[in-house]
């Protein structure tokens, strides 16, 4: 009996192929950049994507200070946190957060698009954001990609 048998291939930590990717944020819109980077970190662009395994790439983002927000988001978008004490709710606008640390805008946007569980925390550790063009991952030889080519 010769029948074709197609088996679902499920990746695990031993069979996964992780790469280093370099993304330039110069002139990119924050949300569009973050959604594509989250897909890269998650591994959704790979044919052997497995939802419960870290099968994504390590992503290095440079030029975070050249990110673009559309509309009035620089003044109206607020980031809210709580100190833990009564009446301890604090908020920052996007401009204030950008002035403190431009990398935090991208980090918060990407983290919000990752799963909210232990796997999401592990995936978040594969993201490296730098304000300028210099980064310390030259030894890994990251492959530069254009996000506009991705769907």
mmCIF file of C-alpha atoms in Angstrom:
data_model
loop_
_atom_site.group_PDB
_atom_site.id
_atom_site.type_symbol
_atom_site.label_atom_id
_atom_site.label_comp_id
_atom_site.label_asym_id
_atom_site.label_seq_id
_atom_site.Cartn_x
_atom_site.Cartn_y
_atom_site.Cartn_z
ATOM 1 C CA UNK A 1 0.000 0.000 0.000
ATOM 2 C CA UNK A 2 1.785 3.103 -1.248
ATOM 3 C CA UNK A 3 0.105 6.152 0.163
ATOM 4 C CA UNK A 4 1.638 9.519 0.705
ATOM 5 C CA UNK A 5 1.930 10.501 4.306
ATOM 6 C CA UNK A 6 2.224 14.161 5.195
ATOM 7 C CA UNK A 7 3.230 14.802 8.743
ATOM 8 C CA UNK A 8 3.037 18.099 10.514
ATOM 9 C CA UNK A 9 6.527 19.261 11.347
ATOM 10 C CA UNK A 10 6.718 20.857 14.762
ATOM 11 C CA UNK A 11 9.853 22.806 15.650
ATOM 12 C CA UNK A 12 11.534 22.565 19.016
ATOM 13 C CA UNK A 13 14.482 24.325 20.614
ATOM 14 C CA UNK A 14 16.942 21.825 19.118
ATOM 15 C CA UNK A 15 15.709 22.061 15.510
ATOM 16 C CA UNK A 16 14.990 25.777 15.317
ATOM 17 C CA UNK A 17 17.208 27.989 13.100
ATOM 18 C CA UNK A 18 17.666 31.387 14.751
ATOM 19 C CA UNK A 19 19.314 34.198 12.790
ATOM 20 C CA UNK A 20 20.377 37.777 13.526
ATOM 21 C CA UNK A 21 18.515 40.518 11.653
ATOM 22 C CA UNK A 22 19.328 44.240 11.433
ATOM 23 C CA UNK A 23 16.457 46.709 10.969
ATOM 24 C CA UNK A 24 16.884 50.416 10.269
ATOM 25 C CA UNK A 25 14.095 52.480 11.874
ATOM 26 C CA UNK A 26 14.983 55.661 9.946
ATOM 27 C CA UNK A 27 11.722 57.171 8.635
ATOM 28 C CA UNK A 28 9.597 54.162 9.674
ATOM 29 C CA UNK A 29 6.190 54.586 11.332
ATOM 30 C CA UNK A 30 6.221 53.266 14.907
ATOM 31 C CA UNK A 31 3.247 50.883 14.815
ATOM 32 C CA UNK A 32 4.009 49.422 11.395
ATOM 33 C CA UNK A 33 7.636 48.856 12.346
ATOM 34 C CA UNK A 34 6.641 47.282 15.675
ATOM 35 C CA UNK A 35 4.146 44.832 14.145
ATOM 36 C CA UNK A 36 6.645 43.567 11.579
ATOM 37 C CA UNK A 37 9.432 43.293 14.159
ATOM 38 C CA UNK A 38 7.092 41.381 16.492
ATOM 39 C CA UNK A 39 6.388 38.924 13.667
ATOM 40 C CA UNK A 40 10.127 38.518 13.055
ATOM 41 C CA UNK A 41 10.801 37.895 16.755
ATOM 42 C CA UNK A 42 7.909 35.443 16.949
ATOM 43 C CA UNK A 43 9.043 33.570 13.811
ATOM 44 C CA UNK A 44 5.815 34.013 11.847
ATOM 45 C CA UNK A 45 7.696 34.595 8.585
ATOM 46 C CA UNK A 46 9.319 31.140 8.797
ATOM 47 C CA UNK A 47 7.754 28.035 7.259
ATOM 48 C CA UNK A 48 8.336 25.961 10.412
ATOM 49 C CA UNK A 49 6.528 28.394 12.761
ATOM 50 C CA UNK A 50 5.365 26.710 15.943
ATOM 51 C CA UNK A 51 3.222 28.808 18.312
ATOM 52 C CA UNK A 52 4.627 27.475 21.587
ATOM 53 C CA UNK A 53 8.348 27.582 20.662
ATOM 54 C CA UNK A 54 10.815 30.472 20.381
ATOM 55 C CA UNK A 55 11.567 29.969 16.678
ATOM 56 C CA UNK A 56 12.006 33.629 15.714
ATOM 57 C CA UNK A 57 15.070 35.694 14.959
ATOM 58 C CA UNK A 58 17.154 38.015 17.111
ATOM 59 C CA UNK A 59 16.358 41.549 15.915
ATOM 60 C CA UNK A 60 18.670 44.559 16.236
ATOM 61 C CA UNK A 61 16.998 47.926 15.569
ATOM 62 C CA UNK A 62 19.168 50.979 14.882
ATOM 63 C CA UNK A 63 18.305 54.678 14.446
ATOM 64 C CA UNK A 64 15.489 54.605 17.003
ATOM 65 C CA UNK A 65 15.694 58.407 17.323
ATOM 66 C CA UNK A 66 14.506 58.770 13.709
ATOM 67 C CA UNK A 67 11.150 57.001 14.231
ATOM 68 C CA UNK A 68 7.978 58.688 12.936
ATOM 69 C CA UNK A 69 4.576 59.020 14.610
ATOM 70 C CA UNK A 70 1.627 60.135 12.486
ATOM 71 C CA UNK A 71 -1.025 62.709 13.309
ATOM 72 C CA UNK A 72 -1.019 64.296 16.765
ATOM 73 C CA UNK A 73 0.430 61.237 18.489
ATOM 74 C CA UNK A 74 3.556 63.052 19.649
ATOM 75 C CA UNK A 75 1.368 65.217 21.926
ATOM 76 C CA UNK A 76 -1.725 63.056 22.518
ATOM 77 C CA UNK A 77 -0.399 59.501 22.877
ATOM 78 C CA UNK A 78 0.135 58.800 26.564
ATOM 79 C CA UNK A 79 1.972 56.026 28.345
ATOM 80 C CA UNK A 80 0.388 55.270 31.727
ATOM 81 C CA UNK A 81 2.048 53.463 34.623
ATOM 82 C CA UNK A 82 1.266 53.039 38.307
ATOM 83 C CA UNK A 83 3.687 53.294 41.209
ATOM 84 C CA UNK A 84 1.705 50.871 43.340
ATOM 85 C CA UNK A 85 0.696 53.484 45.907
ATOM 86 C CA UNK A 86 -2.770 55.061 46.192
ATOM 87 C CA UNK A 87 -3.044 57.919 43.732
ATOM 88 C CA UNK A 88 0.173 56.790 42.090
ATOM 89 C CA UNK A 89 -0.919 56.809 38.470
ATOM 90 C CA UNK A 90 1.656 58.588 36.302
ATOM 91 C CA UNK A 91 1.590 59.313 32.602
ATOM 92 C CA UNK A 92 4.022 60.530 29.978
ATOM 93 C CA UNK A 93 3.311 61.749 26.467
ATOM 94 C CA UNK A 94 5.191 60.244 23.549
ATOM 95 C CA UNK A 95 7.330 63.380 23.300
ATOM 96 C CA UNK A 96 8.350 63.208 26.965
ATOM 97 C CA UNK A 97 9.228 59.525 26.732
ATOM 98 C CA UNK A 98 11.153 60.130 23.504
ATOM 99 C CA UNK A 99 13.202 62.879 25.160
ATOM 100 C CA UNK A 100 14.073 60.592 28.097
ATOM 101 C CA UNK A 101 14.996 57.551 25.977
ATOM 102 C CA UNK A 102 14.037 57.149 22.292
ATOM 103 C CA UNK A 103 14.528 53.382 22.426
ATOM 104 C CA UNK A 104 11.700 52.910 24.956
ATOM 105 C CA UNK A 105 9.045 53.909 22.403
ATOM 106 C CA UNK A 106 9.983 51.016 20.133
ATOM 107 C CA UNK A 107 10.517 48.587 23.010
ATOM 108 C CA UNK A 108 7.074 49.268 24.489
ATOM 109 C CA UNK A 109 5.360 49.041 21.096
ATOM 110 C CA UNK A 110 6.965 45.684 20.249
ATOM 111 C CA UNK A 111 6.445 44.254 23.751
ATOM 112 C CA UNK A 112 2.748 45.077 23.553
ATOM 113 C CA UNK A 113 2.466 42.996 20.361
ATOM 114 C CA UNK A 114 4.076 39.880 21.851
ATOM 115 C CA UNK A 115 2.185 37.206 23.846
ATOM 116 C CA UNK A 116 1.507 38.046 27.487
ATOM 117 C CA UNK A 117 3.037 34.897 29.003
ATOM 118 C CA UNK A 118 6.402 33.279 29.745
ATOM 119 C CA UNK A 119 7.077 32.729 26.045
ATOM 120 C CA UNK A 120 6.438 36.425 25.366
ATOM 121 C CA UNK A 121 8.976 37.381 28.031
ATOM 122 C CA UNK A 122 11.554 35.065 26.460
ATOM 123 C CA UNK A 123 10.822 36.446 22.985
ATOM 124 C CA UNK A 124 11.214 40.037 24.222
ATOM 125 C CA UNK A 125 14.795 39.245 25.215
ATOM 126 C CA UNK A 126 15.569 38.737 21.497
ATOM 127 C CA UNK A 127 15.029 42.453 20.791
ATOM 128 C CA UNK A 128 17.890 44.955 20.874
ATOM 129 C CA UNK A 129 17.166 48.649 20.202
ATOM 130 C CA UNK A 130 19.780 51.368 19.767
ATOM 131 C CA UNK A 131 19.281 55.112 19.307
ATOM 132 C CA UNK A 132 22.137 55.624 16.838
ATOM 133 C CA UNK A 133 23.738 53.592 14.073
ATOM 134 C CA UNK A 134 26.288 51.952 16.371
ATOM 135 C CA UNK A 135 25.448 48.594 17.955
ATOM 136 C CA UNK A 136 27.471 45.951 19.773
ATOM 137 C CA UNK A 137 26.251 42.937 17.778
ATOM 138 C CA UNK A 138 28.673 43.172 14.844
ATOM 139 C CA UNK A 139 30.195 39.839 15.910
ATOM 140 C CA UNK A 140 26.922 38.079 15.144
ATOM 141 C CA UNK A 141 26.975 39.506 11.570
ATOM 142 C CA UNK A 142 23.289 40.513 11.445
ATOM 143 C CA UNK A 143 21.663 40.443 8.029
ATOM 144 C CA UNK A 144 20.155 43.829 7.106
ATOM 145 C CA UNK A 145 16.580 43.577 5.832
ATOM 146 C CA UNK A 146 14.110 46.097 4.480
ATOM 147 C CA UNK A 147 10.828 46.009 6.388
ATOM 148 C CA UNK A 148 8.943 47.436 3.421
ATOM 149 C CA UNK A 149 9.527 44.153 1.559
ATOM 150 C CA UNK A 150 7.729 42.148 4.287
ATOM 151 C CA UNK A 151 3.976 41.735 4.281
#
